[in-house]
Amino acid sequence: MNRRPPGDAPAGASDHASGAILTIDAEAIATNWRRIGARAPSCECAAVLKADAYGTGLEVAAPALVAAGCRTMFVALPSEGVALRALAPEADIYVLNGLLPGTAATLARHRLRPVLGSLDEIAEWAAFVAAERIAGEAAVHVDTGMNRLGLTARDAVEWTRRDKVFRPGFAISLLMSHLVASETPDNLVNERQIEIFAALRQSFPGVPGSLANSSGVFLGSRAHHDLLRPGYALYGGNPTPWERNPMVPVVRLEARILQVREVGPGETVGYHGRWTARRPSRLATVALGYADGFPGNASSSDMRSGAEAIVAGVRCPVAGRISMDMLVLDVTDAPTAAVRRGALVSILDHEITVDDLAARAGTIGYEVLTQLGRRAHRRVIGR
Ligand SMILES: *Cc1c(COP(=O)(O)O)cnc(C)c1O
């Protein structure tokens, strides 16, 4: 027998067969890219697509951004650059993690530009470029306070002054640095980094500069320079956590109810019985767990509340520990008719954002976003 289950479950066998559905709005990514670009109309707006476009899917995000007119893109790894090159044949693609030893030929073959972050990397790239007789466009990354990647400002300046005439040995197509705390504008480190970077640019005349990530774009024009480098905001994350999210949502996550049950006061839910019913309660077991990328730290107990989901328009709290493949919702306050086996509940949408869920889990939206959809059925709209 091949009959479809009854109820409001959507068509499409693969939807039915998975516990969760992740909907990605490709057009929303393009809209967000335009919106960020409009904050600094005299700058070029690039796009950061590392980690599979922050979990939204490189094959979804890259074509949407190319179609919107994005010409400069950043990934973290050479392997990501190779995958992106196939989707964006014309784009300038930078590899943020720099030059991994022995990868120069791979980069050149795919016209990828390393973001060189040390004198060792610079020497290796310059030698390769000389041997191959290519222009070897590359970015130079200078550290202005992160202490993660990049030349120290002093090394960078000394490098430019080593000889009477500065000959880097390759074409420096971009000078960049990365902000430590751009999502907290009051933090004085922003001002310090902005000043150091502006001073540094004097040593690299004619080289375009780039400093601002998503939140950096909102720090004012002195952070803008020539090229904006947003990632998170393109995928719907809030670059201005101190106020309403100016971006449009990109991801929606729904998950299916497996079972509904009633428990009496005093009964506990889930591993180690951390959550106790205080009233006669209705519970829905939902097919979404930490193996799906839902944060385990969004569990609840009698001591602390956790995440929420929306069931037929009603916010329902998670009850107890998140399991590997499941979580339990207290759906006592949701309309009884809507809570039934096979129905979908809303985990992330306009009302509960990636940033909201992250706050409940004591983490950041970036982490939630990049973990989503490991096992969910993916649906792409807006392309
Ligand atoms: C990830 C990354 C970005 C993008 O940052 P968002 O906060 O996601 O906008 C920009 N620059 C560098 C160096 C990065 O590593």
Coordinates of C-alpha atoms and ligand atoms in Angstrom, one line a residue:
M1 CA 0.0 0.0 0.0
N2 CA 1.3 3.4 -0.9
R3 CA -1.2 5.7 0.8
R4 CA -0.2 9.1 2.1
P5 CA -0.8 9.7 5.8
P6 CA -3.8 11.9 6.5
G7 CA -3.6 15.4 8.1
D8 CA -1.9 18.6 7.1
A9 CA 1.4 17.0 6.2
P10 CA 2.8 18.5 3.0
A11 CA 3.1 16.6 -0.3
G12 CA 6.5 15.3 -1.3
A13 CA 7.7 12.0 0.1
S14 CA 11.0 13.3 1.3
D15 CA 9.3 15.9 3.4
H16 CA 7.3 13.1 5.1
A17 CA 10.3 10.9 5.6
S18 CA 12.3 13.5 7.6
G19 CA 11.6 14.8 11.0
A20 CA 12.5 18.4 10.3
I21 CA 12.2 20.7 7.3
L22 CA 14.6 23.5 6.8
T23 CA 13.4 26.2 4.4
I24 CA 15.9 28.5 2.9
D25 CA 14.9 31.7 1.1
A26 CA 17.5 32.4 -1.6
E27 CA 15.9 35.7 -2.5
A28 CA 16.1 36.9 1.1
I29 CA 19.9 36.4 1.0
A30 CA 20.0 38.7 -2.0
T31 CA 17.8 41.2 -0.3
N32 CA 20.0 41.3 2.7
W33 CA 23.1 41.7 0.6
R34 CA 21.5 44.7 -1.1
R35 CA 20.4 46.1 2.3
I36 CA 23.9 45.9 3.8
G37 CA 25.3 47.4 0.6
A38 CA 22.9 50.3 0.8
R39 CA 24.4 51.3 4.2
A40 CA 27.6 52.3 2.4
P41 CA 26.7 53.1 -1.2
S42 CA 30.2 54.3 -2.1
C43 CA 31.7 50.9 -1.1
E44 CA 31.7 47.6 -2.8
C45 CA 29.8 44.9 -0.9
A46 CA 31.4 41.5 -0.8
A47 CA 29.8 38.3 0.7
V48 CA 31.3 35.8 3.1
L49 CA 30.2 32.2 2.3
K50 CA 32.4 30.1 4.6
A51 CA 31.1 27.0 6.3
D52 CA 28.6 26.2 3.5
A53 CA 27.3 29.8 3.5
Y54 CA 26.8 29.6 7.3
G55 CA 24.8 26.4 6.8
T56 CA 22.3 27.7 4.3
G57 CA 24.0 25.9 1.4
L58 CA 26.7 27.3 -0.9
E59 CA 24.8 26.1 -3.9
V60 CA 21.8 28.2 -2.7
A61 CA 23.6 31.3 -1.5
A62 CA 26.3 31.7 -4.2
P63 CA 24.0 31.8 -7.3
A64 CA 21.6 34.2 -5.5
L65 CA 24.5 36.5 -4.7
V66 CA 26.0 36.3 -8.1
A67 CA 22.6 37.2 -9.6
A68 CA 22.2 40.1 -7.3
G69 CA 25.6 41.5 -8.6
C70 CA 28.0 40.4 -5.9
R71 CA 31.5 40.2 -7.4
T72 CA 33.8 39.5 -4.4
M73 CA 33.4 36.6 -2.1
F74 CA 35.2 35.1 0.9
V75 CA 35.5 31.5 2.1
A76 CA 37.6 30.0 4.9
L77 CA 39.3 27.1 3.2
P78 CA 40.8 26.3 -0.2
S79 CA 38.3 23.4 -0.6
E80 CA 35.4 25.8 -0.1
G81 CA 37.0 28.1 -2.7
V82 CA 37.2 25.3 -5.2
A83 CA 33.5 24.5 -4.7
L84 CA 32.6 28.2 -4.9
R85 CA 34.6 28.7 -8.1
A86 CA 32.2 26.3 -9.9
L87 CA 29.2 28.4 -8.8
A88 CA 30.8 31.8 -9.3
P89 CA 33.1 31.6 -12.3
E90 CA 33.7 35.4 -12.5
A91 CA 33.9 36.3 -8.9
D92 CA 37.1 37.4 -7.0
I93 CA 37.3 34.7 -4.3
Y94 CA 39.4 35.1 -1.2
V95 CA 40.5 32.3 1.1
L96 CA 40.4 33.8 4.6
N97 CA 42.4 31.1 6.4
G98 CA 45.4 32.0 4.3
L99 CA 47.9 29.9 2.5
L100 CA 48.0 26.4 3.9
P101 CA 51.4 24.9 3.2
G102 CA 51.7 23.5 -0.3
T103 CA 48.3 24.7 -1.5
A104 CA 49.5 27.6 -3.8
A105 CA 49.1 25.5 -7.0
T106 CA 45.5 24.5 -6.1
L107 CA 44.6 28.1 -5.4
A108 CA 46.1 29.3 -8.6
R109 CA 44.4 26.6 -10.7
H110 CA 41.0 27.8 -9.4
R111 CA 42.0 31.5 -9.5
L112 CA 41.6 31.7 -5.7
R113 CA 43.3 34.5 -3.8
P114 CA 44.8 33.7 -0.4
V115 CA 44.4 36.1 2.4
L116 CA 48.1 36.1 3.5
G117 CA 48.4 36.4 7.2
S118 CA 52.1 36.0 8.1
L119 CA 55.6 36.7 6.6
D120 CA 56.0 32.9 6.0
E121 CA 52.8 32.8 3.9
I122 CA 53.9 35.9 2.1
A123 CA 57.3 34.3 1.3
E124 CA 55.7 31.1 0.1
W125 CA 53.2 32.9 -2.1
A126 CA 55.8 35.3 -3.5
A127 CA 58.1 32.3 -4.4
F128 CA 55.3 30.5 -6.1
V129 CA 54.2 33.6 -8.0
A130 CA 57.8 34.3 -9.2
A131 CA 58.2 30.6 -10.4
E132 CA 54.9 30.6 -12.2
R133 CA 55.2 34.1 -13.6
I134 CA 51.7 35.1 -12.6
A135 CA 50.3 38.3 -11.1
G136 CA 49.3 36.3 -8.0
E137 CA 46.6 38.6 -6.6
A138 CA 46.3 38.2 -2.9
A139 CA 45.0 40.0 0.2
V140 CA 47.2 40.9 3.1
H141 CA 45.7 40.4 6.5
V142 CA 47.0 42.6 9.3
D143 CA 46.1 41.9 12.9
T144 CA 44.7 44.9 14.8
G145 CA 43.8 43.2 18.0
M146 CA 42.2 39.8 17.4
N147 CA 45.5 37.9 17.8
R148 CA 44.3 35.1 15.6
L149 CA 45.4 35.6 12.0
G150 CA 47.4 38.3 10.3
L151 CA 50.7 40.1 10.4
T152 CA 51.3 42.4 13.4
A153 CA 50.9 46.0 12.3
R154 CA 54.6 46.5 13.0
D155 CA 55.7 43.5 10.8
A156 CA 53.5 44.8 8.1
V157 CA 55.0 48.3 8.1
E158 CA 58.5 46.9 8.4
W159 CA 57.9 44.6 5.4
T160 CA 57.0 47.6 3.3
R161 CA 60.1 49.5 4.4
R162 CA 62.6 46.7 4.1
D163 CA 63.9 47.8 0.7
K164 CA 64.1 51.3 -0.8
V165 CA 61.3 50.5 -3.1
F166 CA 58.6 48.2 -1.7
R167 CA 58.3 45.1 -4.0
P168 CA 55.8 42.7 -2.4
G169 CA 56.5 40.0 -5.1
F170 CA 52.8 39.6 -6.0
A171 CA 49.8 41.9 -6.6
I172 CA 48.3 43.0 -3.3
S173 CA 44.6 43.3 -4.2
L174 CA 43.3 44.0 -0.7
L175 CA 44.5 45.1 2.7
M176 CA 42.3 43.8 5.4
S177 CA 41.8 43.4 9.2
H178 CA 39.1 41.9 11.3
L179 CA 37.1 43.5 14.2
V180 CA 37.1 41.9 17.6
A181 CA 33.8 43.1 19.0
S182 CA 31.9 44.9 16.3
E183 CA 28.5 43.8 17.7
T184 CA 29.2 45.9 20.8
P185 CA 29.7 49.4 19.4
D186 CA 30.5 50.8 22.9
N187 CA 33.5 48.7 23.2
L188 CA 36.6 50.9 22.9
V189 CA 38.4 48.2 21.0
N190 CA 36.5 49.2 17.9
E191 CA 37.8 52.7 17.9
R192 CA 41.4 51.4 18.5
Q193 CA 41.2 49.0 15.6
I194 CA 39.7 51.6 13.3
E195 CA 42.6 53.9 14.1
I196 CA 45.3 51.3 13.7
F197 CA 43.8 50.2 10.4
A198 CA 43.5 53.7 9.0
A199 CA 47.2 54.4 9.9
L200 CA 48.3 51.1 8.4
R201 CA 46.7 51.9 5.1
Q202 CA 49.2 54.8 4.7
S203 CA 51.9 52.1 4.2
F204 CA 49.9 50.5 1.3
P205 CA 49.0 53.4 -1.0
G206 CA 46.6 52.5 -3.7
V207 CA 45.6 49.2 -2.1
P208 CA 41.9 48.8 -1.4
G209 CA 41.0 48.3 2.3
S210 CA 38.5 46.1 4.1
L211 CA 37.6 46.1 7.8
A212 CA 33.9 45.7 8.3
N213 CA 32.1 42.4 8.9
S214 CA 28.3 42.5 9.3
S215 CA 28.2 44.4 12.5
G216 CA 31.2 46.5 11.5
V217 CA 29.1 48.0 8.7
F218 CA 27.0 49.6 11.5
L219 CA 30.0 51.2 13.2
G220 CA 29.9 54.2 10.9
S221 CA 31.7 55.2 7.7
R222 CA 35.2 55.2 9.3
A223 CA 34.9 51.4 9.5
H224 CA 33.8 51.0 5.9
H225 CA 36.9 51.6 3.7
D226 CA 36.5 50.1 0.2
L227 CA 35.0 46.7 0.6
L228 CA 32.4 45.4 3.1
R229 CA 32.7 41.8 4.2
P230 CA 29.3 40.7 5.7
G231 CA 28.5 37.1 6.4
Y232 CA 26.0 36.6 9.2
A233 CA 23.6 39.4 8.3
L234 CA 23.2 38.0 4.8
Y235 CA 21.8 34.9 6.3
G236 CA 19.3 36.8 8.4
G237 CA 21.4 37.1 11.6
N238 CA 21.0 40.3 13.5
P239 CA 24.1 42.5 13.0
T240 CA 22.7 45.1 15.5
P241 CA 21.9 43.0 18.7
W242 CA 21.2 46.2 20.6
E243 CA 18.2 46.9 18.4
R244 CA 15.6 45.3 16.1
N245 CA 17.0 43.1 13.4
P246 CA 17.2 45.1 10.2
M247 CA 17.6 42.0 8.0
V248 CA 14.9 39.7 6.6
P249 CA 14.8 36.1 7.8
V250 CA 16.4 33.5 5.6
V251 CA 15.8 30.2 7.4
R252 CA 12.7 28.6 8.7
L253 CA 12.8 25.3 10.7
E254 CA 9.9 23.1 11.3
A255 CA 9.8 19.7 13.0
R256 CA 7.2 17.0 13.2
I257 CA 5.2 15.8 16.2
L258 CA 5.8 12.0 16.8
Q259 CA 3.5 11.5 19.8
V260 CA 1.3 13.3 22.1
R261 CA 0.8 12.3 25.7
E262 CA -0.8 13.4 29.0
V263 CA 1.1 13.5 32.3
G264 CA -0.1 14.3 35.8
P265 CA 1.5 16.7 38.3
G266 CA 4.8 15.3 39.7
E267 CA 5.7 13.3 36.6
T268 CA 9.0 14.1 35.0
V269 CA 10.1 14.3 31.4
G270 CA 13.2 13.0 29.6
Y271 CA 16.7 11.9 30.7
H272 CA 17.4 12.3 34.3
G273 CA 13.9 13.6 35.0
R274 CA 15.0 17.2 35.1
W275 CA 11.6 18.8 34.3
T276 CA 8.6 18.1 36.5
A277 CA 5.0 18.7 35.5
R278 CA 3.3 21.1 37.9
R279 CA -0.2 20.7 36.5
P280 CA -2.0 18.1 34.4
S281 CA 0.0 18.6 31.2
R282 CA -0.1 17.6 27.5
L283 CA 3.3 16.9 25.9
A284 CA 4.3 16.6 22.3
T285 CA 7.4 14.6 21.4
V286 CA 9.0 16.3 18.4
A287 CA 11.5 14.8 15.9
L288 CA 14.4 17.2 16.4
G289 CA 17.4 16.7 18.7
Y290 CA 21.0 17.8 19.1
A291 CA 22.0 15.5 16.3
D292 CA 20.0 17.7 14.0
G293 CA 22.0 20.7 15.2
F294 CA 19.4 21.9 17.7
P295 CA 21.4 23.2 20.7
G296 CA 21.5 20.8 23.6
N297 CA 22.0 23.7 25.9
A298 CA 18.5 24.9 25.1
S299 CA 17.2 22.1 27.4
S300 CA 15.0 23.1 30.3
S301 CA 14.7 21.9 33.9
D302 CA 12.8 22.8 37.0
M303 CA 15.5 25.4 37.7
R304 CA 15.8 27.0 34.3
S305 CA 13.8 27.6 31.2
G306 CA 15.0 26.6 27.7
A307 CA 13.9 27.1 24.1
E308 CA 10.4 27.5 22.9
A309 CA 8.6 26.4 19.8
I310 CA 5.4 27.7 18.2
V311 CA 2.5 25.3 18.0
A312 CA -0.6 26.6 16.2
G313 CA 0.4 30.2 17.1
V314 CA 1.1 29.5 20.8
R315 CA 4.6 29.6 22.3
C316 CA 5.3 26.3 24.0
P317 CA 8.4 25.6 26.2
V318 CA 10.8 22.7 25.8
A319 CA 10.3 20.3 28.7
G320 CA 13.4 18.6 30.0
R321 CA 16.6 17.6 28.2
I322 CA 17.1 17.7 24.5
S323 CA 17.8 14.2 23.3
M324 CA 19.8 13.1 20.3
D325 CA 16.8 12.8 18.0
M326 CA 14.0 14.3 19.9
L327 CA 12.8 17.1 22.2
V328 CA 9.6 17.3 24.2
L329 CA 7.3 20.4 24.2
D330 CA 4.8 21.3 26.9
V331 CA 1.8 21.9 24.6
T332 CA -0.8 22.2 27.4
D333 CA -1.7 25.8 26.3
A334 CA -1.8 25.1 22.6
P335 CA -5.2 24.3 20.9
T336 CA -5.8 20.6 21.4
A337 CA -6.9 20.0 17.8
A338 CA -3.6 21.4 16.4
V339 CA -1.5 19.1 18.5
R340 CA -1.5 15.8 16.8
R341 CA 0.8 13.1 15.4
G342 CA 2.4 14.2 12.2
A343 CA 1.7 17.9 12.5
L344 CA 4.6 20.4 12.2
V345 CA 5.7 22.8 14.9
S346 CA 7.6 25.9 14.2
I347 CA 11.1 26.0 15.7
L348 CA 12.6 29.0 13.8
D349 CA 10.6 31.6 11.9
H350 CA 9.9 35.3 11.9
E351 CA 8.9 35.2 15.6
I352 CA 11.6 32.9 17.0
T353 CA 14.8 33.8 15.3
V354 CA 18.2 32.2 15.2
D355 CA 19.4 34.9 17.6
D356 CA 16.5 34.1 20.0
L357 CA 17.2 30.4 20.0
A358 CA 20.9 31.1 20.6
A359 CA 20.2 33.3 23.6
R360 CA 18.1 30.5 25.1
A361 CA 21.0 28.2 24.6
G362 CA 23.7 30.5 25.9
T363 CA 25.5 30.7 22.6
I364 CA 25.6 32.9 19.5
G365 CA 23.3 32.8 16.4
Y366 CA 26.3 32.0 14.2
E367 CA 26.8 28.7 16.0
V368 CA 23.1 27.8 15.8
L369 CA 22.9 28.7 12.1
T370 CA 25.9 26.8 11.0
Q371 CA 24.7 23.6 12.8
L372 CA 21.2 23.6 11.4
G373 CA 20.0 21.3 8.7
R374 CA 22.4 18.4 9.1
R375 CA 19.6 16.0 8.8
A376 CA 16.6 18.1 7.9
H377 CA 14.9 18.0 4.6
R378 CA 16.0 21.1 2.8
R379 CA 13.5 23.2 0.8
V380 CA 14.7 26.2 -1.1
I381 CA 12.3 29.0 -2.0
G382 CA 12.9 32.3 -3.8
R383 CA 15.0 31.1 -6.7
Ligands
LIG1 C1 33.6 35.3 9.1 C2 34.3 36.6 8.8 C3 33.7 37.7 8.3 C4 32.2 37.8 8.3 O1 31.8 38.1 9.6 P1 30.2 38.2 10.0 O2 30.3 38.7 11.4 O3 29.6 36.9 9.8 O4 29.6 39.3 9.1 C5 34.4 38.7 7.8 N1 35.8 38.7 7.9 C6 36.5 37.7 8.4 C7 37.9 37.7 8.5 C8 35.8 36.6 8.9 O5 36.5 35.5 9.4

